[in-house]
Amino acid sequence: MTATTLPTPSDLSITPRDRRFGREAAAPRLWHGGRVEATAIYNALSTTFPAGEAFFVESVRAFREGAPPKLAEEIKAFTTQEAIHSREHDAFNKRASQSGYDLSKLEAQVEKRLAVTRDKPPIVSLAATMALEHFTAILAHELLADPRHLKGAEKETADLWRWHAVEEIEHKGVAYDTWLHATRHWPRRKRWNVKAKVMLYVTRNFVVDRTAGALELMRQDGVTGLNAWVRLLTYLWLRPGMFRKIAGAWLKFFLPGFHPWNEDDRELLRRYEATVGCVPEPAKKVRRAV
Ligand SMILES: [Fe+2]
Ligand SMILES: [Fe+2]
């Protein structure tokens, strides 16, 4: 696939929205409707973002050199969005710590996983980023498409998650297009083999680590043993069942001709802008803010 045939919409604009959340008043410890398992899984996910998204940025930027101008611009906007996400989730994680959670075990696990990938050639980091960005984008799509996922959540915190989801959808093709550009001389088969292997590897780690992380946070709320497992697995796989609902979109990654923008879900972004009335900030101003 050449740069001219990329399915990324030609009129796509990746616009960082420099917003801040939760600085005025602290959300309750169990901000997700008082539910231990719901709060735990979102908190576990948030713990990965500051270091994880910094890793995404460094992995993609390593291949910016020689990228076509449109892609180079998109990488710049992607970098700004992810930097602001890291800042906001870092602030969110600090508030979770202040409310009494010990996130150190979860953070150490993230660092351990990143160190394994950083020890490999840069193209592996790009492949891992490309796979995880697809993962993030399908989670984001589901989060925005079905209001049950954030039902009962404290408003400001729910806003943080929606805002992040919107920008993940908006820049969902950047790591993928960078990967296509970086591997443009690879045989098709090699490209597919590497991307499939990497996706299986990161998915296994994602599901195992986030489940373990959420169980650890539930333990800190006094919910342990079989009770904790049943509550968490029900939440993740049955009701509202985020992991079950993204399974189909996850599988599409393995199809020949896959591209994140084969599904144009910008309608979710338009709906968000209409309800929030959020006017994106100009990128220049945002970069200074980071
Ligand atoms: Fe992000
Ligand atoms: Fe992202």
XYZ file of C-alpha atoms and ligand atoms in Angstrom:
292
model
C 0.000 0.000 0.000
C 1.408 3.394 -0.910
C 0.924 6.687 0.841
C -1.534 7.810 -1.812
C -3.896 4.889 -1.206
C -4.002 5.064 2.604
C -7.599 4.899 3.822
C -6.970 7.633 6.414
C -9.592 10.263 5.481
C -8.028 13.124 3.528
C -10.114 15.652 5.469
C -9.169 14.242 8.890
C -7.919 16.877 11.257
C -6.125 15.766 14.422
C -6.699 18.603 16.839
C -5.324 18.549 20.380
C -7.880 19.787 22.906
C -5.881 21.163 25.814
C -8.277 20.411 28.640
C -7.732 19.887 32.359
C -9.876 17.706 34.579
C -10.461 17.340 38.275
C -8.310 20.230 39.452
C -11.125 21.993 41.319
C -12.619 19.305 43.541
C -11.483 15.758 44.288
C -13.693 12.944 42.990
C -14.681 10.288 45.515
C -12.280 7.325 45.850
C -14.903 5.032 44.261
C -15.635 7.557 41.518
C -17.317 5.012 39.239
C -20.756 4.984 40.880
C -19.332 3.616 44.136
C -18.510 0.357 42.338
C -15.245 -1.253 43.379
C -14.660 -3.327 40.231
C -15.563 -0.514 37.799
C -13.326 1.986 39.581
C -10.533 -0.600 39.766
C -10.367 -1.443 36.070
C -10.403 2.193 34.921
C -7.815 3.118 37.556
C -5.660 0.171 36.452
C -5.919 1.369 32.863
C -5.068 4.936 33.794
C -1.939 3.753 35.598
C -0.534 2.606 32.233
C -1.015 5.911 30.400
C 1.732 8.299 31.575
C 4.616 5.898 30.844
C 2.772 4.000 28.104
C 1.843 7.008 26.024
C 5.335 8.489 26.378
C 6.574 5.190 24.945
C 4.095 5.439 22.037
C 5.375 8.911 21.230
C 9.038 7.929 21.273
C 8.297 4.787 19.188
C 6.469 6.703 16.456
C 8.827 9.693 16.428
C 11.776 7.362 15.807
C 10.321 6.863 12.299
C 9.298 10.437 11.551
C 12.376 11.059 9.402
C 11.479 10.741 5.708
C 7.752 10.405 6.340
C 5.478 12.071 3.741
C 4.531 15.637 4.818
C 0.910 14.765 5.731
C 2.037 11.879 7.930
C 4.779 14.027 9.499
C 2.110 16.606 10.434
C -0.109 13.891 11.882
C 2.786 12.539 13.958
C 3.265 16.030 15.390
C -0.420 16.324 16.352
C -0.414 12.766 17.729
C 2.600 13.645 19.909
C 0.834 16.693 21.318
C -2.371 14.783 22.041
C -0.540 11.950 23.790
C 1.574 14.394 25.842
C -1.586 16.053 27.150
C -3.194 12.656 27.849
C -0.110 11.693 29.884
C -0.366 14.935 31.853
C -4.061 14.462 32.634
C -3.746 10.798 33.572
C -0.717 11.565 35.704
C -2.885 14.089 37.582
C -5.723 11.540 37.777
C -3.333 8.877 39.134
C -2.019 11.291 41.762
C -5.587 11.882 42.931
C -6.152 8.109 43.114
C -2.991 7.837 45.247
C -4.171 10.681 47.463
C -7.441 8.854 47.991
C -5.420 5.965 49.418
C -4.601 3.614 46.543
C -1.063 2.294 46.255
C -0.347 2.161 42.497
C 3.338 1.252 42.810
C 2.918 -2.434 41.904
C 0.912 -1.549 38.810
C 3.390 1.106 37.711
C 6.311 -1.294 38.167
C 4.581 -3.846 35.942
C 4.124 -1.244 33.174
C 7.824 -0.315 33.376
C 8.790 -3.981 33.245
C 6.788 -4.562 30.049
C 8.133 -1.415 28.397
C 11.723 -2.352 29.254
C 11.344 -5.705 27.440
C 10.206 -3.941 24.258
C 12.781 -1.138 24.514
C 15.533 -3.782 24.491
C 14.467 -4.823 20.997
C 14.993 -2.981 17.661
C 12.938 0.242 17.222
C 10.642 -1.397 14.663
C 9.377 -3.726 17.425
C 8.444 -0.731 19.571
C 6.629 0.768 16.584
C 4.794 -2.526 15.975
C 3.794 -2.738 19.656
C 2.576 0.878 19.538
C 0.626 0.253 16.331
C -1.076 -2.792 17.916
C -1.809 -1.023 21.214
C -3.137 2.042 19.423
C -5.653 -0.182 17.648
C -6.540 -1.683 20.995
C -6.969 1.768 22.517
C -9.048 2.972 19.562
C -11.527 0.091 19.759
C -11.849 0.564 23.533
C -12.421 4.270 22.899
C -15.049 3.551 20.243
C -16.951 1.222 22.556
C -16.707 3.671 25.468
C -18.279 6.461 23.409
C -20.781 4.279 21.556
C -22.393 2.735 24.644
C -23.162 5.118 27.535
C -23.546 2.163 29.932
C -19.754 1.994 30.321
C -19.619 5.285 32.206
C -23.097 5.178 33.699
C -23.067 6.399 37.295
C -19.492 7.743 37.074
C -18.622 11.091 38.629
C -19.140 13.674 35.882
C -15.703 15.295 35.675
C -13.941 11.929 35.652
C -16.324 10.574 33.015
C -15.505 13.696 30.967
C -11.789 12.907 31.213
C -12.361 9.418 29.820
C -14.637 10.661 26.999
C -12.178 13.378 25.993
C -9.337 10.868 25.886
C -11.481 8.424 23.882
C -12.312 11.101 21.284
C -8.656 11.894 20.636
C -7.705 8.210 20.513
C -10.222 7.738 17.700
C -9.021 10.861 15.943
C -5.372 9.743 15.833
C -6.019 6.000 15.511
C -4.367 5.754 12.088
C -1.107 7.566 12.882
C 0.932 4.700 14.354
C -0.507 2.373 11.703
C 0.411 4.672 8.812
C 3.879 5.152 10.312
C 4.224 1.364 10.465
C 3.096 1.024 6.828
C 5.636 3.640 5.812
C 8.479 2.125 7.864
C 7.868 -1.378 6.476
C 7.008 -0.326 2.912
C 9.807 -2.477 1.480
C 8.925 -5.570 3.487
C 7.246 -8.541 1.803
C 3.518 -8.708 2.632
C 3.879 -11.981 4.448
C 6.637 -10.760 6.776
C 4.645 -7.641 7.567
C 1.557 -9.668 8.456
C 3.528 -12.215 10.505
C 5.203 -9.549 12.627
C 2.050 -7.530 13.194
C -0.014 -10.630 14.078
C 2.594 -11.940 16.510
C 2.987 -8.558 18.159
C -0.798 -8.109 18.478
C -1.193 -11.509 20.146
C 1.691 -10.720 22.505
C 0.463 -7.276 23.561
C -3.135 -8.477 23.903
C -2.140 -11.296 26.204
C -0.102 -8.886 28.347
C -2.846 -6.262 28.301
C -5.583 -8.630 29.467
C -3.407 -10.378 32.080
C -1.843 -7.187 33.468
C -5.019 -5.097 33.601
C -6.926 -7.947 35.259
C -4.130 -8.425 37.826
C -3.922 -4.657 38.369
C -7.665 -4.312 38.906
C -7.677 -7.274 41.325
C -4.848 -5.620 43.284
C -6.829 -2.365 43.579
C -9.972 -4.295 44.564
C -7.902 -6.007 47.269
C -7.019 -2.544 48.563
C -10.764 -1.930 48.846
C -11.182 -5.170 50.811
C -12.671 -7.240 47.963
C -10.663 -10.435 47.517
C -10.743 -14.085 46.434
C -13.496 -15.613 44.333
C -15.800 -12.671 45.011
C -13.301 -10.288 43.400
C -12.769 -12.529 40.364
C -16.498 -13.014 39.745
C -17.273 -9.309 40.069
C -14.412 -8.221 37.830
C -14.896 -10.850 35.132
C -18.653 -10.182 35.061
C -17.963 -6.486 34.622
C -15.363 -6.954 31.890
C -16.917 -9.808 29.937
C -20.678 -9.745 30.611
C -22.217 -6.492 31.880
C -21.413 -4.013 30.437
C -18.821 -6.412 28.962
C -16.241 -4.094 27.397
C -13.786 -6.890 26.546
C -16.494 -9.034 24.928
C -17.814 -6.119 22.898
C -14.464 -5.201 21.369
C -13.663 -8.797 20.337
C -15.012 -8.414 16.782
C -13.113 -5.186 16.141
C -9.978 -6.764 17.595
C -10.254 -9.722 15.181
C -10.475 -7.400 12.154
C -6.854 -6.426 12.777
C -5.807 -9.809 11.344
C -7.732 -9.473 8.069
C -5.810 -8.754 4.872
C -6.189 -5.089 3.962
C -6.934 -4.053 7.538
C -6.560 -0.377 8.345
C -7.941 1.464 11.412
C -9.807 3.863 9.112
C -11.589 1.101 7.230
C -14.212 2.036 9.774
C -14.851 5.760 9.731
C -16.344 6.376 13.183
C -15.982 10.152 13.218
C -19.722 10.368 13.866
C -18.840 9.621 17.531
C -16.521 12.638 17.517
C -19.190 14.887 16.028
C -21.658 13.739 18.668
C -19.116 14.477 21.392
C -18.394 17.961 20.089
C -22.120 18.652 19.872
C -22.817 17.596 23.472
C -19.710 19.083 25.097
C -19.588 22.170 22.921
C -15.798 21.788 23.055
C -13.903 24.062 20.708
C -10.464 22.560 20.015
C -7.497 24.787 20.851
C -5.017 25.692 18.111
C -2.104 23.226 18.187
C 0.564 25.906 18.623
C -0.946 27.158 21.828
C -1.373 23.589 23.040
C 2.286 22.733 22.494
C 3.298 25.634 24.684
C 0.885 24.377 27.323
C 2.576 20.952 27.343
Fe -3.821 8.795 24.609
Fe -3.147 7.037 21.332
